[in-house]
Amino acid sequence: MKLLRRLAWTFGIFALAVAAFVVWVIWPGNDPAPPPLVTDQPPPWEQQATTRYIPSVDPPATTPAAVTNEVCDTGNAPISAAAVNAASLTTLTWAPFGRLEVGWEIYAPRIAAEIDTACGPDTRRFAALLAQWQQSHGLQPSGVMDPATFQPMLVGWHLQRPFVRINNTGVCPGAPPPSGLNTARPDESYGGKTIQLRPGALEAYRRMVAEAKTAGVIRRPEALTIFSGFRDPAADAARCARDNNCQGLVRTICSAHRTGLAMDVYIAAAPGFGPDSSADDNRRAMARSPVFQWMVVNAGRFGFVNYAYEPWHWEWNGEPLLPGVPIKSLPQAGSAPPEQPVPPATPHQGTRSGAARLQ
């Protein structure tokens, strides 16, 4: 009995010691908890097929209720069309803006909005709605995304921009006088640059950013800060001549930034790239970001439209452009000849986009 009592006593002491150690380790102290890691979610087509896709639209074409009730794994398109779209999303070799690109992931949000769906490109419903869109535009209703389908979409997106519509007449819009510009606050500027915009555009930008913050999509302090606003036409022309860099795709002799209504905002940046790099890897990173996904759904409500090649470039259409001059009268040094205007997009007819480089 003495031996048993001694063993029980020893076991009790051991148990108390273990309990005390556990309490000491896990009991909450005064140190604050580490902040949660913030990472962008992978794009929906890299998740399960049931994941909802956030569409690009100016303004939104569907209400949240319609998006919530949308069933993505059904549709009258063949399963093979969804499989082809899933594969070509990252493998299609094409040149929608005149330079070679691989895949169409960068443009998938706007394509989804164009066909009015929140389903991912790898789903049957996406293929079915794409087939309906193709048929309504006189194209083969295959449900497969291809360059012939993208081209009339792109023309329509270009023509949503008042700047392009004016360019289409051979006119370059005028620039406001310095007195017609307001200066952004330091916290609205990326990298400490002095940013100026026309007053209405700046106020619309501020309303949009305030709502984006409320929505919780701004996860970095630089998100949606402006790194380019109004650019003086004379200074732009001098840079074109000096650097010989206005060949149309990224810089042009007639830039939308001369209007005081265009702005470049920080969306995201892939490792090793800046916020204005047009490298495909960088633009893909932007297309996947919560900031861009929020912008393409909501920016139109504040009057902003996007230049499809550059996720960071947005133009405010809340007031008219100022009278301009013929594009042919502008200084040509350092520039290629002006692009041909966009042909009108008509139903049941595919179109070519000659103003893909107008920005």
Short mmCIF file of C-alpha atoms in Angstrom, two decimals:
data_model
loop_
_atom_site.label_atom_id
_atom_site.label_comp_id
_atom_site.label_asym_id
_atom_site.label_seq_id
_atom_site.Cartn_x
_atom_site.Cartn_y
_atom_site.Cartn_z
CA MET A 1 0.00 0.00 0.00
CA LYS A 2 2.81 2.41 0.84
CA LEU A 3 4.30 1.72 -2.56
CA LEU A 4 0.99 2.41 -4.28
CA ARG A 5 0.46 5.64 -2.34
CA ARG A 6 3.99 6.75 -3.23
CA LEU A 7 3.41 6.01 -6.94
CA ALA A 8 0.07 7.89 -6.89
CA TRP A 9 1.70 10.86 -5.20
CA THR A 10 4.54 10.92 -7.74
CA PHE A 11 2.07 10.69 -10.66
CA GLY A 12 0.00 13.55 -9.23
CA ILE A 13 3.03 15.81 -8.92
CA PHE A 14 4.00 14.98 -12.52
CA ALA A 15 0.51 15.75 -13.80
CA LEU A 16 0.44 19.09 -12.01
CA ALA A 17 3.80 20.00 -13.49
CA VAL A 18 2.62 19.16 -16.99
CA ALA A 19 -0.57 21.16 -16.51
CA ALA A 20 1.36 24.14 -15.22
CA PHE A 21 3.67 24.00 -18.24
CA VAL A 22 0.75 23.86 -20.69
CA VAL A 23 -0.97 26.81 -19.04
CA TRP A 24 2.26 28.80 -19.08
CA VAL A 25 2.74 28.17 -22.80
CA ILE A 26 -0.78 28.79 -24.13
CA TRP A 27 -2.15 31.33 -21.66
CA PRO A 28 -2.62 34.67 -23.47
CA GLY A 29 -0.12 37.29 -22.53
CA ASN A 30 0.11 41.00 -23.18
CA ASP A 31 1.96 40.71 -26.50
CA PRO A 32 -0.25 41.64 -29.49
CA ALA A 33 -1.16 38.93 -31.94
CA PRO A 34 0.85 39.03 -35.19
CA PRO A 35 -0.98 40.69 -38.06
CA PRO A 36 -2.65 38.31 -40.48
CA LEU A 37 -0.91 37.69 -43.77
CA VAL A 38 -2.55 39.52 -46.65
CA THR A 39 -2.23 37.78 -49.99
CA ASP A 40 -4.14 38.05 -53.21
CA GLN A 41 -6.43 35.15 -53.95
CA PRO A 42 -5.57 33.12 -57.07
CA PRO A 43 -7.77 33.87 -60.06
CA PRO A 44 -11.07 31.97 -60.11
CA TRP A 45 -10.10 29.69 -62.98
CA GLU A 46 -7.23 28.35 -60.83
CA GLN A 47 -9.71 27.48 -58.10
CA GLN A 48 -12.61 25.06 -58.25
CA ALA A 49 -15.18 25.56 -60.98
CA THR A 50 -17.82 26.57 -58.45
CA THR A 51 -15.91 29.74 -57.53
CA ARG A 52 -17.63 32.89 -58.70
CA TYR A 53 -15.78 35.13 -61.11
CA ILE A 54 -15.78 38.89 -60.59
CA PRO A 55 -16.66 40.53 -63.91
CA SER A 56 -15.46 43.80 -65.39
CA VAL A 57 -18.21 46.21 -66.36
CA ASP A 58 -18.78 49.95 -66.66
CA PRO A 59 -21.40 50.20 -65.22
CA PRO A 60 -22.22 46.78 -63.71
CA ALA A 61 -24.49 44.69 -65.94
CA THR A 62 -25.69 42.38 -63.20
CA THR A 63 -26.88 42.90 -59.67
CA PRO A 64 -25.26 41.02 -56.76
CA ALA A 65 -28.41 38.92 -56.45
CA ALA A 66 -28.16 37.80 -60.08
CA VAL A 67 -24.51 36.91 -59.61
CA THR A 68 -25.25 34.93 -56.45
CA ASN A 69 -27.96 32.86 -58.14
CA GLU A 70 -25.95 32.13 -61.28
CA VAL A 71 -25.19 28.45 -61.79
CA CYS A 72 -21.90 28.03 -63.60
CA ASP A 73 -21.79 24.28 -64.26
CA THR A 74 -24.79 24.21 -66.59
CA GLY A 75 -25.48 25.58 -70.05
CA ASN A 76 -26.27 24.52 -73.58
CA ALA A 77 -22.66 24.84 -74.75
CA PRO A 78 -20.72 21.60 -75.12
CA ILE A 79 -18.34 20.66 -72.33
CA SER A 80 -15.56 20.71 -74.91
CA ALA A 81 -15.99 24.49 -75.36
CA ALA A 82 -15.39 25.07 -71.65
CA ALA A 83 -12.33 22.82 -71.79
CA VAL A 84 -10.93 24.70 -74.78
CA ASN A 85 -11.46 28.04 -73.02
CA ALA A 86 -9.78 26.75 -69.87
CA ALA A 87 -6.74 25.70 -71.89
CA SER A 88 -6.49 28.74 -74.18
CA LEU A 89 -6.76 31.11 -71.23
CA THR A 90 -3.04 30.62 -70.70
CA THR A 91 -1.89 29.25 -74.07
CA LEU A 92 -3.60 31.22 -76.87
CA THR A 93 -0.96 32.88 -79.06
CA TRP A 94 -2.28 36.10 -80.57
CA ALA A 95 -1.67 39.84 -80.97
CA PRO A 96 -4.80 41.78 -79.91
CA PHE A 97 -2.86 45.05 -79.68
CA GLY A 98 -0.34 44.40 -82.42
CA ARG A 99 2.26 42.69 -80.24
CA LEU A 100 2.53 39.00 -79.43
CA GLU A 101 0.73 37.82 -76.28
CA VAL A 102 0.13 34.39 -74.79
CA GLY A 103 -3.23 33.74 -73.14
CA TRP A 104 -6.22 36.00 -72.58
CA GLU A 105 -6.36 36.03 -68.78
CA ILE A 106 -5.58 39.75 -68.74
CA TYR A 107 -8.83 40.48 -70.58
CA ALA A 108 -11.02 37.78 -69.02
CA PRO A 109 -12.77 40.13 -66.56
CA ARG A 110 -14.01 42.42 -69.31
CA ILE A 111 -14.97 39.53 -71.55
CA ALA A 112 -17.06 38.08 -68.72
CA ALA A 113 -18.76 41.44 -68.28
CA GLU A 114 -19.37 41.75 -72.00
CA ILE A 115 -21.34 38.49 -72.02
CA ASP A 116 -22.94 39.34 -68.67
CA THR A 117 -21.72 36.53 -66.45
CA ALA A 118 -19.92 36.11 -63.16
CA CYS A 119 -18.82 32.56 -64.03
CA GLY A 120 -15.22 31.69 -64.74
CA PRO A 121 -13.87 31.13 -68.26
CA ASP A 122 -13.60 27.39 -67.63
CA THR A 123 -17.34 26.91 -67.03
CA ARG A 124 -20.15 25.75 -69.31
CA ARG A 125 -22.25 28.83 -68.58
CA PHE A 126 -19.42 31.12 -69.69
CA ALA A 127 -19.19 29.16 -72.95
CA ALA A 128 -22.97 29.19 -73.42
CA LEU A 129 -23.26 32.96 -72.94
CA LEU A 130 -20.24 33.53 -75.14
CA ALA A 131 -21.95 31.50 -77.88
CA GLN A 132 -25.05 33.69 -77.56
CA TRP A 133 -22.91 36.81 -77.85
CA GLN A 134 -21.12 35.42 -80.89
CA GLN A 135 -24.40 34.61 -82.62
CA SER A 136 -25.82 38.07 -81.93
CA HIS A 137 -22.72 39.59 -83.57
CA GLY A 138 -22.80 37.43 -86.68
CA LEU A 139 -20.03 35.09 -85.55
CA GLN A 140 -19.91 31.32 -85.39
CA PRO A 141 -21.56 30.46 -82.02
CA SER A 142 -18.86 28.06 -80.87
CA GLY A 143 -18.69 29.22 -77.27
CA VAL A 144 -14.91 29.31 -77.65
CA MET A 145 -12.99 32.51 -77.02
CA ASP A 146 -10.84 33.40 -80.03
CA PRO A 147 -9.33 36.49 -81.70
CA ALA A 148 -12.29 36.87 -84.07
CA THR A 149 -14.61 37.13 -81.07
CA PHE A 150 -12.36 39.48 -79.14
CA GLN A 151 -11.95 41.99 -81.97
CA PRO A 152 -15.50 43.45 -81.99
CA MET A 153 -15.47 43.46 -78.20
CA LEU A 154 -12.29 45.52 -78.26
CA VAL A 155 -13.76 48.02 -80.70
CA GLY A 156 -16.75 48.48 -78.42
CA TRP A 157 -14.51 49.02 -75.40
CA HIS A 158 -12.47 51.62 -77.27
CA LEU A 159 -15.59 53.50 -78.25
CA GLN A 160 -16.76 53.68 -74.63
CA ARG A 161 -13.96 56.25 -74.20
CA PRO A 162 -14.93 59.78 -75.31
CA PHE A 163 -11.26 60.44 -76.00
CA VAL A 164 -11.17 57.69 -78.64
CA ARG A 165 -14.44 58.83 -80.19
CA ILE A 166 -12.96 62.31 -80.68
CA ASN A 167 -9.73 60.82 -82.05
CA ASN A 168 -11.88 58.85 -84.46
CA THR A 169 -12.76 62.14 -86.15
CA GLY A 170 -9.09 63.06 -86.58
CA VAL A 171 -9.08 65.55 -83.70
CA CYS A 172 -6.86 65.64 -80.63
CA PRO A 173 -8.76 67.14 -77.64
CA GLY A 174 -7.51 70.35 -76.09
CA ALA A 175 -5.69 70.85 -72.79
CA PRO A 176 -7.11 72.89 -69.90
CA PRO A 177 -5.27 76.00 -68.70
CA PRO A 178 -3.37 75.73 -65.39
CA SER A 179 -6.20 77.58 -63.68
CA GLY A 180 -8.54 74.77 -64.72
CA LEU A 181 -6.65 72.13 -62.74
CA ASN A 182 -6.65 71.07 -59.10
CA THR A 183 -3.73 69.40 -57.32
CA ALA A 184 -4.07 66.04 -55.60
CA ARG A 185 -3.11 65.72 -51.95
CA PRO A 186 0.27 64.12 -51.09
CA ASP A 187 -1.49 60.98 -49.83
CA GLU A 188 -3.25 60.65 -53.20
CA SER A 189 0.02 60.74 -55.11
CA TYR A 190 2.30 57.79 -55.79
CA GLY A 191 5.95 58.45 -55.01
CA GLY A 192 5.47 62.09 -54.11
CA LYS A 193 4.70 63.28 -57.65
CA THR A 194 2.69 66.43 -58.20
CA ILE A 195 -0.58 65.26 -59.72
CA GLN A 196 -3.06 67.65 -61.33
CA LEU A 197 -6.52 66.92 -62.74
CA ARG A 198 -9.61 68.81 -63.68
CA PRO A 199 -11.67 69.43 -60.51
CA GLY A 200 -14.57 67.13 -61.39
CA ALA A 201 -12.26 64.22 -62.19
CA LEU A 202 -10.36 64.64 -58.93
CA GLU A 203 -13.55 64.77 -56.86
CA ALA A 204 -14.93 61.67 -58.61
CA TYR A 205 -11.63 59.89 -57.94
CA ARG A 206 -11.88 60.74 -54.24
CA ARG A 207 -15.42 59.39 -54.00
CA MET A 208 -14.34 56.20 -55.72
CA VAL A 209 -11.34 55.68 -53.44
CA ALA A 210 -13.46 56.29 -50.35
CA GLU A 211 -15.84 53.54 -51.42
CA ALA A 212 -12.98 51.20 -52.29
CA LYS A 213 -11.63 51.66 -48.77
CA THR A 214 -15.04 50.93 -47.31
CA ALA A 215 -15.22 47.79 -49.44
CA GLY A 216 -11.92 46.62 -47.96
CA VAL A 217 -10.07 46.06 -51.23
CA ILE A 218 -7.27 48.55 -50.53
CA ARG A 219 -4.70 46.41 -48.75
CA ARG A 220 -1.60 48.49 -49.42
CA PRO A 221 -1.17 52.21 -48.75
CA GLU A 222 -0.16 52.88 -52.36
CA ALA A 223 -3.22 51.18 -53.84
CA LEU A 224 -5.18 53.56 -56.11
CA THR A 225 -2.71 56.40 -55.60
CA ILE A 226 -2.11 58.36 -58.81
CA PHE A 227 1.23 58.23 -60.60
CA SER A 228 0.24 60.22 -63.68
CA GLY A 229 -2.48 62.80 -64.24
CA PHE A 230 -2.44 65.86 -66.48
CA ARG A 231 0.54 66.02 -68.82
CA ASP A 232 1.34 69.25 -70.62
CA PRO A 233 1.16 68.67 -74.40
CA ALA A 234 4.31 70.70 -75.06
CA ALA A 235 6.28 68.71 -72.49
CA ASP A 236 4.92 65.47 -73.90
CA ALA A 237 5.95 66.47 -77.42
CA ALA A 238 9.44 67.38 -76.23
CA ARG A 239 9.79 63.99 -74.56
CA CYS A 240 8.60 62.23 -77.72
CA ALA A 241 11.29 64.02 -79.73
CA ARG A 242 14.01 63.50 -77.11
CA ASP A 243 13.38 59.84 -76.33
CA ASN A 244 11.84 58.75 -79.66
CA ASN A 245 9.35 56.76 -77.56
CA CYS A 246 5.90 57.68 -78.84
CA GLN A 247 5.28 54.75 -81.12
CA GLY A 248 1.64 54.36 -80.23
CA LEU A 249 1.09 51.39 -77.91
CA VAL A 250 2.27 52.92 -74.64
CA ARG A 251 2.83 56.58 -75.56
CA THR A 252 1.28 58.57 -78.39
CA ILE A 253 1.57 62.03 -79.88
CA CYS A 254 -1.99 62.69 -78.68
CA SER A 255 -2.28 61.37 -75.14
CA ALA A 256 -5.48 61.27 -73.11
CA HIS A 257 -3.43 62.73 -70.27
CA ARG A 258 -3.47 66.12 -72.01
CA THR A 259 -7.19 66.40 -71.20
CA GLY A 260 -6.79 66.53 -67.42
CA LEU A 261 -9.42 63.77 -67.22
CA ALA A 262 -7.11 60.73 -67.46
CA MET A 263 -5.16 59.19 -64.62
CA ASP A 264 -2.84 56.27 -64.06
CA VAL A 265 -3.40 54.65 -60.66
CA TYR A 266 -1.46 52.03 -58.74
CA ILE A 267 -3.30 48.72 -59.13
CA ALA A 268 -0.63 46.14 -58.32
CA ALA A 269 2.85 45.15 -59.44
CA ALA A 270 4.42 41.77 -60.06
CA PRO A 271 7.81 41.16 -58.42
CA GLY A 272 10.47 43.12 -60.25
CA PHE A 273 8.05 45.40 -62.11
CA GLY A 274 6.76 48.91 -61.60
CA PRO A 275 3.08 49.93 -61.51
CA ASP A 276 3.20 51.14 -65.13
CA SER A 277 5.04 48.23 -66.72
CA SER A 278 3.13 46.83 -69.69
CA ALA A 279 4.90 43.46 -69.47
CA ASP A 280 2.32 40.69 -69.69
CA ASP A 281 3.31 39.19 -66.34
CA ASN A 282 2.73 42.56 -64.70
CA ARG A 283 -0.64 43.15 -66.37
CA ARG A 284 -1.70 39.62 -65.40
CA ALA A 285 -0.86 40.38 -61.77
CA MET A 286 -3.07 43.45 -61.98
CA ALA A 287 -5.95 41.55 -63.55
CA ARG A 288 -5.83 39.08 -60.66
CA SER A 289 -5.74 41.72 -57.92
CA PRO A 290 -8.75 42.59 -55.73
CA VAL A 291 -8.21 46.27 -56.53
CA PHE A 292 -8.59 45.75 -60.27
CA GLN A 293 -11.50 43.37 -59.87
CA TRP A 294 -13.26 45.96 -57.74
CA MET A 295 -12.43 48.75 -60.18
CA VAL A 296 -13.79 47.01 -63.25
CA VAL A 297 -17.06 46.36 -61.45
CA ASN A 298 -17.45 49.73 -59.75
CA ALA A 299 -15.42 52.45 -61.48
CA GLY A 300 -18.13 53.07 -64.06
CA ARG A 301 -20.50 54.24 -61.33
CA PHE A 302 -18.09 57.13 -60.73
CA GLY A 303 -17.71 57.95 -64.43
CA PHE A 304 -14.42 56.17 -65.15
CA VAL A 305 -13.66 53.99 -68.17
CA ASN A 306 -10.55 51.91 -68.76
CA TYR A 307 -8.06 51.62 -71.61
CA ALA A 308 -8.14 47.84 -72.08
CA TYR A 309 -4.40 47.42 -72.67
CA GLU A 310 -3.44 49.16 -69.42
CA PRO A 311 -5.23 48.09 -66.22
CA TRP A 312 -3.91 51.22 -64.50
CA HIS A 313 -5.24 53.77 -67.03
CA TRP A 314 -8.68 55.28 -66.35
CA GLU A 315 -10.48 58.24 -67.91
CA TRP A 316 -13.30 60.27 -66.42
CA ASN A 317 -16.22 60.96 -68.75
CA GLY A 318 -18.21 63.21 -66.42
CA GLU A 319 -17.70 66.38 -68.46
CA PRO A 320 -16.97 67.19 -72.12
CA LEU A 321 -13.53 67.20 -73.63
CA LEU A 322 -12.20 70.62 -74.61
CA PRO A 323 -12.04 71.68 -78.27
CA GLY A 324 -8.92 70.39 -79.93
CA VAL A 325 -6.78 70.46 -83.06
CA PRO A 326 -6.29 68.08 -85.99
CA ILE A 327 -4.05 65.19 -85.04
CA LYS A 328 -2.04 65.74 -88.23
CA SER A 329 -1.13 69.23 -87.01
CA LEU A 330 0.68 67.93 -83.93
CA PRO A 331 4.49 67.66 -83.80
CA GLN A 332 5.51 64.33 -85.28
CA ALA A 333 9.10 64.11 -83.99
CA GLY A 334 9.73 60.82 -82.21
CA SER A 335 6.39 59.37 -83.24
CA ALA A 336 4.98 56.96 -85.73
CA PRO A 337 2.22 58.23 -88.04
CA PRO A 338 -1.16 58.53 -86.30
CA GLU A 339 -3.13 55.30 -86.26
CA GLN A 340 -6.14 54.78 -88.47
CA PRO A 341 -9.43 55.52 -86.66
CA VAL A 342 -11.62 52.80 -85.20
CA PRO A 343 -14.20 51.57 -87.69
CA PRO A 344 -17.75 51.67 -86.35
CA ALA A 345 -18.91 48.51 -84.61
CA THR A 346 -22.12 47.28 -86.16
CA PRO A 347 -24.29 44.29 -85.21
CA HIS A 348 -23.75 41.05 -87.12
CA GLN A 349 -20.41 42.20 -88.46
CA GLY A 350 -16.90 41.62 -87.20
CA THR A 351 -14.68 44.69 -87.15
CA ARG A 352 -11.03 45.53 -87.07
CA SER A 353 -9.59 47.88 -84.49
CA GLY A 354 -7.17 50.43 -85.85
CA ALA A 355 -7.15 52.54 -82.70
CA ALA A 356 -5.98 49.82 -80.37
CA ARG A 357 -2.97 51.98 -79.66
CA LEU A 358 -4.77 55.18 -78.80
CA GLN A 359 -4.17 56.04 -75.18
#
